[in-house]
Short mmCIF file of C-alpha atoms and ligand atoms in Angstrom, two decimals:
data_model
loop_
_atom_site.label_atom_id
_atom_site.label_comp_id
_atom_site.label_asym_id
_atom_site.label_seq_id
_atom_site.Cartn_x
_atom_site.Cartn_y
_atom_site.Cartn_z
CA MET A 1 -2.41 -17.62 -12.57
CA PRO A 2 -5.26 -15.36 -11.43
CA LEU A 3 -4.32 -12.99 -8.58
CA LEU A 4 -4.59 -14.57 -5.12
CA PRO A 5 -5.61 -13.03 -1.80
CA MET A 6 -2.45 -11.96 0.05
CA SER A 7 -3.37 -14.10 3.06
CA VAL A 8 -2.93 -17.26 0.95
CA LEU A 9 0.71 -16.32 0.33
CA LEU A 10 1.40 -15.06 3.86
CA ASN A 11 -0.25 -17.88 5.82
CA LYS A 12 1.94 -20.40 3.98
CA ALA A 13 5.02 -18.26 4.68
CA ASN A 14 4.06 -18.08 8.37
CA ALA A 15 3.55 -21.84 8.59
CA GLU A 16 6.86 -22.58 6.85
CA GLY A 17 8.99 -19.78 8.37
CA TYR A 18 9.97 -17.52 5.47
CA ALA A 19 8.92 -14.09 4.15
CA VAL A 20 7.29 -13.02 0.89
CA GLY A 21 8.79 -9.99 -0.85
CA ALA A 22 6.36 -7.09 -1.34
CA PHE A 23 7.66 -4.80 -4.06
CA ASN A 24 6.23 -1.36 -4.91
CA THR A 25 5.35 -0.58 -8.50
CA ASN A 26 4.51 2.63 -10.36
CA ASN A 27 4.75 1.59 -14.01
CA MET A 28 5.05 -1.23 -16.52
CA GLU A 29 8.82 -1.79 -16.39
CA ILE A 30 8.87 -2.06 -12.59
CA THR A 31 5.94 -4.50 -12.64
CA GLN A 32 7.58 -6.62 -15.36
CA ALA A 33 10.83 -6.69 -13.37
CA ILE A 34 9.08 -7.82 -10.17
CA ILE A 35 7.33 -10.68 -11.96
CA GLU A 36 10.44 -11.63 -13.94
CA GLY A 37 12.58 -11.74 -10.77
CA ALA A 38 10.01 -13.78 -8.86
CA VAL A 39 9.56 -16.25 -11.73
CA ALA A 40 13.35 -16.69 -12.01
CA GLU A 41 13.46 -17.55 -8.27
CA ARG A 42 10.21 -19.55 -8.32
CA ALA A 43 8.93 -17.34 -5.50
CA PRO A 44 5.44 -16.16 -4.50
CA VAL A 45 5.35 -12.37 -4.74
CA ILE A 46 3.30 -9.35 -3.64
CA ILE A 47 3.03 -6.40 -5.99
CA GLN A 48 2.00 -3.29 -4.11
CA CYS A 49 0.95 0.21 -5.03
CA SER A 50 0.93 3.29 -2.83
CA GLU A 51 -1.84 5.88 -3.03
CA GLY A 52 0.72 8.09 -4.80
CA ALA A 53 1.45 5.34 -7.34
CA MET A 54 -2.27 5.01 -8.00
CA LYS A 55 -2.59 8.73 -8.57
CA TYR A 56 0.35 8.53 -10.97
CA ALA A 57 -0.68 5.43 -12.94
CA GLY A 58 -4.46 5.14 -12.41
CA VAL A 59 -6.15 2.38 -10.38
CA ASP A 60 -7.71 0.60 -13.35
CA THR A 61 -4.47 0.73 -15.34
CA VAL A 62 -2.56 -0.82 -12.43
CA VAL A 63 -5.09 -3.62 -11.98
CA ALA A 64 -5.26 -4.43 -15.72
CA MET A 65 -1.46 -4.41 -16.03
CA VAL A 66 -0.78 -6.58 -12.97
CA LYS A 67 -3.55 -9.04 -13.88
CA ALA A 68 -2.30 -9.38 -17.46
CA LEU A 69 1.28 -10.04 -16.34
CA ALA A 70 0.31 -12.38 -13.48
CA GLU A 71 -2.03 -14.45 -15.65
CA ASN A 72 0.88 -15.36 -17.94
CA VAL A 73 3.02 -16.88 -15.19
CA ASP A 74 2.61 -19.82 -12.83
CA ILE A 75 3.72 -18.32 -9.51
CA PRO A 76 1.33 -16.97 -6.82
CA VAL A 77 0.91 -13.18 -7.14
CA ALA A 78 -1.15 -10.84 -4.93
CA LEU A 79 -1.97 -7.19 -5.66
CA HIS A 80 -1.89 -5.04 -2.53
CA LEU A 81 -2.62 -1.41 -1.66
CA ASP A 82 0.35 -0.06 0.35
CA HIS A 83 -0.35 2.47 3.16
CA GLY A 84 -4.03 3.07 2.37
CA LYS A 85 -4.95 6.14 4.40
CA GLU A 86 -8.05 7.36 2.61
CA PHE A 87 -11.12 5.17 3.15
CA ASP A 88 -12.40 6.03 -0.35
CA ASN A 89 -9.15 4.84 -1.94
CA ILE A 90 -9.39 1.54 -0.09
CA ILE A 91 -12.92 0.94 -1.35
CA LYS A 92 -11.88 1.93 -4.87
CA CYS A 93 -9.05 -0.65 -4.81
CA ILE A 94 -11.32 -3.41 -3.49
CA ARG A 95 -13.86 -2.67 -6.24
CA ALA A 96 -11.16 -2.48 -8.93
CA GLY A 97 -9.74 -5.96 -8.24
CA PHE A 98 -6.98 -5.60 -5.64
CA THR A 99 -6.65 -8.83 -3.66
CA SER A 100 -5.35 -7.09 -0.54
CA VAL A 101 -5.40 -3.66 1.07
CA MET A 102 -3.46 -1.97 3.85
CA ILE A 103 -5.34 0.33 6.16
CA ASP A 104 -2.72 2.57 7.71
CA ALA A 105 -4.41 4.37 10.58
CA SER A 106 -1.25 4.21 12.70
CA HIS A 107 -1.23 8.01 13.05
CA LEU A 108 -4.56 7.85 14.93
CA PRO A 109 -5.03 7.07 18.65
CA LEU A 110 -5.30 3.30 19.35
CA GLU A 111 -9.11 3.22 19.71
CA GLU A 112 -9.58 5.02 16.40
CA ASN A 113 -6.99 2.81 14.67
CA ILE A 114 -8.89 -0.26 15.93
CA ALA A 115 -12.29 1.11 14.84
CA MET A 116 -11.11 2.13 11.38
CA THR A 117 -9.23 -1.15 10.82
CA LYS A 118 -12.23 -3.20 11.95
CA LYS A 119 -14.47 -1.39 9.48
CA VAL A 120 -12.07 -2.07 6.59
CA VAL A 121 -11.70 -5.75 7.62
CA GLU A 122 -15.48 -6.25 7.52
CA ILE A 123 -15.81 -4.77 4.04
CA ALA A 124 -12.65 -6.35 2.59
CA HIS A 125 -13.29 -9.83 3.94
CA ALA A 126 -16.82 -9.80 2.52
CA ALA A 127 -15.16 -9.34 -0.88
CA GLY A 128 -12.47 -12.01 -0.28
CA VAL A 129 -9.78 -9.34 0.04
CA SER A 130 -7.00 -9.55 2.68
CA VAL A 131 -6.14 -6.72 5.09
CA GLU A 132 -2.86 -5.47 6.55
CA ALA A 133 -2.90 -2.84 9.30
CA GLU A 134 -0.18 -0.91 11.11
CA LEU A 135 0.44 -0.44 14.80
CA GLY A 136 3.25 1.80 16.04
CA ARG A 137 4.81 4.42 13.75
CA ILE A 138 7.24 3.72 10.92
CA ALA A 139 9.21 6.89 10.27
CA GLY A 140 9.39 8.55 6.87
CA VAL A 141 12.32 10.08 5.01
CA GLU A 142 11.30 13.50 6.12
CA ASP A 143 11.08 12.57 9.81
CA ASN A 144 14.04 13.54 11.95
CA VAL A 145 13.35 11.57 15.11
CA SER A 146 15.35 11.57 18.34
CA THR A 147 16.12 8.32 20.19
CA SER A 148 13.32 8.81 22.72
CA GLU A 149 10.86 9.63 19.94
CA ARG A 150 12.01 6.48 18.11
CA ASP A 151 11.36 4.32 21.18
CA ALA A 152 7.90 5.84 21.61
CA MET A 153 7.08 4.91 18.02
CA LEU A 154 7.86 1.18 18.47
CA THR A 155 4.90 -1.24 18.54
CA ASP A 156 3.72 -2.18 22.02
CA PRO A 157 3.27 -6.00 22.30
CA GLY A 158 0.24 -5.76 24.60
CA GLU A 159 -1.49 -3.35 22.22
CA ALA A 160 -0.62 -5.65 19.31
CA GLU A 161 -2.35 -8.57 21.02
CA ARG A 162 -5.49 -6.54 21.62
CA PHE A 163 -5.39 -4.97 18.15
CA VAL A 164 -5.21 -8.33 16.36
CA SER A 165 -7.94 -9.98 18.40
CA GLU A 166 -10.34 -7.01 18.08
CA THR A 167 -9.81 -6.23 14.39
CA GLY A 168 -9.33 -9.67 12.77
CA VAL A 169 -6.57 -8.37 10.45
CA ASP A 170 -4.70 -10.86 8.26
CA ALA A 171 -1.27 -9.26 8.69
CA LEU A 172 0.22 -6.67 11.05
CA ALA A 173 2.90 -4.11 10.17
CA ILE A 174 5.02 -3.43 13.24
CA ALA A 175 7.45 -0.63 14.03
CA ILE A 176 10.83 -2.15 14.93
CA GLY A 177 13.12 0.82 14.27
CA THR A 178 13.17 0.98 10.46
CA ALA A 179 12.21 4.02 8.35
CA HIS A 180 11.10 4.53 4.77
CA GLY A 181 13.46 5.90 2.13
CA PRO A 182 17.24 5.99 1.66
CA ARG A 183 18.17 7.55 5.06
CA LYS A 184 17.09 5.11 7.74
CA PHE A 185 19.65 5.43 10.53
CA LYS A 186 21.77 8.30 11.80
CA GLY A 187 24.46 5.97 13.18
CA GLU A 188 24.66 2.19 13.19
CA PRO A 189 21.54 0.31 12.00
CA LYS A 190 19.50 -0.80 15.01
CA LEU A 191 16.48 -3.10 14.79
CA GLU A 192 14.41 -4.46 17.68
CA MET A 193 14.76 -8.21 17.13
CA ASP A 194 13.49 -9.13 20.62
CA LEU A 195 10.38 -7.05 20.00
CA ILE A 196 9.56 -9.05 16.85
CA ARG A 197 9.84 -12.31 18.83
CA GLU A 198 7.73 -10.94 21.69
CA ILE A 199 4.94 -9.75 19.37
CA LYS A 200 5.01 -12.98 17.36
CA SER A 201 4.65 -15.06 20.53
CA ARG A 202 1.51 -13.09 21.36
CA VAL A 203 -0.27 -12.84 17.99
CA ASN A 204 1.11 -15.56 15.68
CA ILE A 205 -0.23 -13.96 12.48
CA PRO A 206 1.98 -12.86 9.55
CA LEU A 207 4.05 -9.82 10.63
CA VAL A 208 5.16 -7.15 8.17
CA MET A 209 8.44 -5.24 8.01
CA HIS A 210 8.29 -1.86 6.27
CA GLY A 211 11.35 0.20 5.36
CA ALA A 212 13.45 -2.90 4.65
CA SER A 213 15.60 -1.59 1.79
CA ALA A 214 19.36 -2.14 2.12
CA VAL A 215 20.33 1.05 0.22
CA PRO A 216 23.35 -0.82 -1.26
CA LYS A 217 26.60 1.16 -1.39
CA GLU A 218 27.43 -0.02 -4.92
CA VAL A 219 24.10 1.26 -6.21
CA ILE A 220 24.51 4.64 -4.46
CA ASP A 221 28.09 4.92 -5.75
CA LYS A 222 26.95 4.22 -9.30
CA ALA A 223 24.13 6.77 -9.12
CA VAL A 224 26.51 9.39 -7.69
CA ARG A 225 29.19 8.57 -10.29
CA TYR A 226 26.68 9.51 -12.97
CA GLY A 227 25.51 12.72 -11.35
CA ALA A 228 23.02 11.87 -8.57
CA GLU A 229 23.15 13.77 -5.29
CA ILE A 230 22.27 11.40 -2.43
CA GLU A 231 23.47 12.31 1.04
CA GLY A 232 23.33 10.40 4.33
CA ALA A 233 22.39 7.10 2.66
CA SER A 234 21.88 4.20 5.08
CA GLY A 235 19.78 1.05 4.93
CA VAL A 236 19.00 -2.25 6.63
CA PRO A 237 21.81 -4.81 6.14
CA ASP A 238 20.80 -8.10 4.49
CA GLU A 239 21.71 -10.09 7.62
CA ALA A 240 19.34 -7.97 9.72
CA VAL A 241 16.47 -8.64 7.29
CA SER A 242 17.18 -12.39 7.38
CA GLN A 243 17.31 -12.29 11.18
CA ALA A 244 13.99 -10.42 11.30
CA VAL A 245 12.48 -13.13 9.09
CA ALA A 246 13.87 -15.85 11.39
CA ASN A 247 12.19 -14.02 14.31
CA GLY A 248 8.74 -13.96 12.73
CA ILE A 249 8.46 -11.45 9.84
CA ASN A 250 6.54 -12.90 6.84
CA LYS A 251 6.19 -9.89 4.51
CA VAL A 252 9.09 -7.57 3.68
CA ASN A 253 8.43 -4.28 1.88
CA ILE A 254 10.93 -2.98 -0.66
CA ASP A 255 10.66 0.19 -2.72
CA THR A 256 13.74 2.38 -2.24
CA ASP A 257 16.29 -0.21 -3.48
CA MET A 258 14.37 -0.61 -6.74
CA ARG A 259 14.09 3.15 -7.19
CA LEU A 260 17.83 3.62 -6.61
CA ALA A 261 18.78 0.77 -8.97
CA MET A 262 16.47 2.15 -11.64
CA ILE A 263 17.81 5.71 -11.36
CA ALA A 264 21.45 4.56 -11.30
CA ALA A 265 20.96 2.42 -14.42
CA MET A 266 19.12 5.18 -16.28
CA ARG A 267 21.81 7.71 -15.41
CA GLU A 268 24.57 5.35 -16.55
CA VAL A 269 22.93 4.63 -19.91
CA LEU A 270 22.15 8.28 -20.58
CA HIS A 271 25.69 9.30 -19.61
CA ASN A 272 27.31 6.68 -21.85
CA ASN A 273 24.93 7.21 -24.78
CA PRO A 274 24.42 10.97 -25.18
CA LYS A 275 22.90 10.40 -28.60
CA ALA A 276 20.27 7.92 -27.38
CA THR A 277 16.74 8.88 -28.38
CA ASP A 278 14.94 5.56 -27.87
CA PRO A 279 13.46 5.39 -24.34
CA ARG A 280 13.48 1.59 -24.53
CA LYS A 281 17.29 1.69 -24.56
CA VAL A 282 17.12 3.46 -21.18
CA LEU A 283 14.16 1.71 -19.56
CA GLY A 284 15.29 -1.79 -20.62
CA PRO A 285 18.54 -1.70 -18.59
CA ALA A 286 16.64 0.02 -15.75
CA LYS A 287 14.24 -2.92 -15.69
CA ASP A 288 17.12 -5.41 -15.69
CA ALA A 289 18.66 -3.62 -12.69
CA ILE A 290 15.38 -4.01 -10.78
CA VAL A 291 15.21 -7.72 -11.64
CA GLU A 292 18.59 -8.15 -9.91
CA ILE A 293 17.33 -6.37 -6.78
CA VAL A 294 14.17 -8.50 -6.68
CA ARG A 295 16.11 -11.76 -7.09
CA HIS A 296 18.61 -10.80 -4.40
CA LYS A 297 15.86 -9.84 -1.93
CA ILE A 298 14.05 -13.11 -2.51
CA SER A 299 17.29 -14.98 -1.79
CA ILE A 300 17.58 -13.37 1.66
CA LEU A 301 13.87 -13.83 2.51
CA GLY A 302 13.83 -17.59 1.95
CA SER A 303 10.88 -17.46 -0.44
CA GLY A 304 12.79 -18.83 -3.45
CA ALA A 305 11.58 -22.24 -4.72
CA LYS A 306 8.38 -21.88 -2.62
CA ALA A 307 6.09 -21.33 -5.63
O1 G3H B 401 5.97 3.41 1.86
C1 G3H B 401 6.23 4.16 0.92
C2 G3H B 401 6.55 3.61 -0.41
O2 G3H B 401 7.93 3.68 -0.65
C3 G3H B 401 5.75 4.31 -1.48
O3 G3H B 401 6.19 5.61 -1.68
O4 G3H B 401 4.16 7.07 -1.63
O5 G3H B 401 6.26 7.78 -2.84
O6 G3H B 401 4.82 5.96 -3.77
P1 G3H B 401 5.29 6.69 -2.52
P1 13P B 402 11.81 1.16 1.72
O1 13P B 402 11.73 2.65 1.60
O2 13P B 402 12.85 0.76 2.73
O3 13P B 402 12.03 0.48 0.42
O4 13P B 402 10.41 0.65 2.31
C1 13P B 402 9.28 0.55 1.48
C2 13P B 402 8.02 0.32 2.23
O5 13P B 402 8.00 0.05 3.42
C3 13P B 402 6.77 0.45 1.47
O6 13P B 402 5.65 0.33 2.28
ZN1 ZN B 403 5.78 1.20 4.19
#
């Protein structure tokens, strides 16, 4: 199928009460695994690329690769820019064939976030491209936030209502206590479920959950068994993701779990086959490990059999 605007996938998910998985890619094997997993589950899927991924792989290469793989399957696929911060990059992606872009101006004061988002919406919508924006702050791996700082970063429901009505965005990423990367919580995982419900009751557009990786213990253990050094690992339990979806989340972003599964599989193969010289013997099992992650995520999001 040709690539579809992300709003086509997300509006259906919003109407029917499930979430679409949005998986980050950086190369061919990851992209193949995302599509293979989604096809196996008969699920609509979003393939997303960060600005860093684009720098690594090249915008035109990413578009050509995703289009070629999507055109050979019969499930809905959207290609989305993840955390677009540079205006020029956003325009480049729209021109190159992305069907959705994220403008992440969440680090700016509210008025500037609104103005910047509005500008991107005008341009993107004229080209039939969907837009996701972010309100509140989703912490990064490197951030070491205190509890009061965490609370200050959460999305304010009143601001969300104003933001959506003034910008016309198709989807809104909200800060509900998650963080990017493999170290999300210092103690017990804590997500603001009531806040999701409150925001959803005010805006009723597709809501996006970033930092949703589970950081599975078995994957960490395997990576460590074969030489990885990963300290303080903690993720979002599957039940919490399902509950967030039940409360109004319609797009769930996953990158870290695929990275960890890929690294663990590569380490295992290299450890067990010291004489291996064929990269396909390493990247093949790595791809298979990602397929498993994608299929499992889809099963907890409720998007299986929706394609
Ligand atoms: O939100 C962040 C994603 O995991 C992408 O990470 O910028 O290292 O590609 P990256
Ligand atoms: P994770 O780091 O939890 O996989 O989150 C990825 C993400 O939010 C990409 O935008
Ligand atoms: Zn993110």
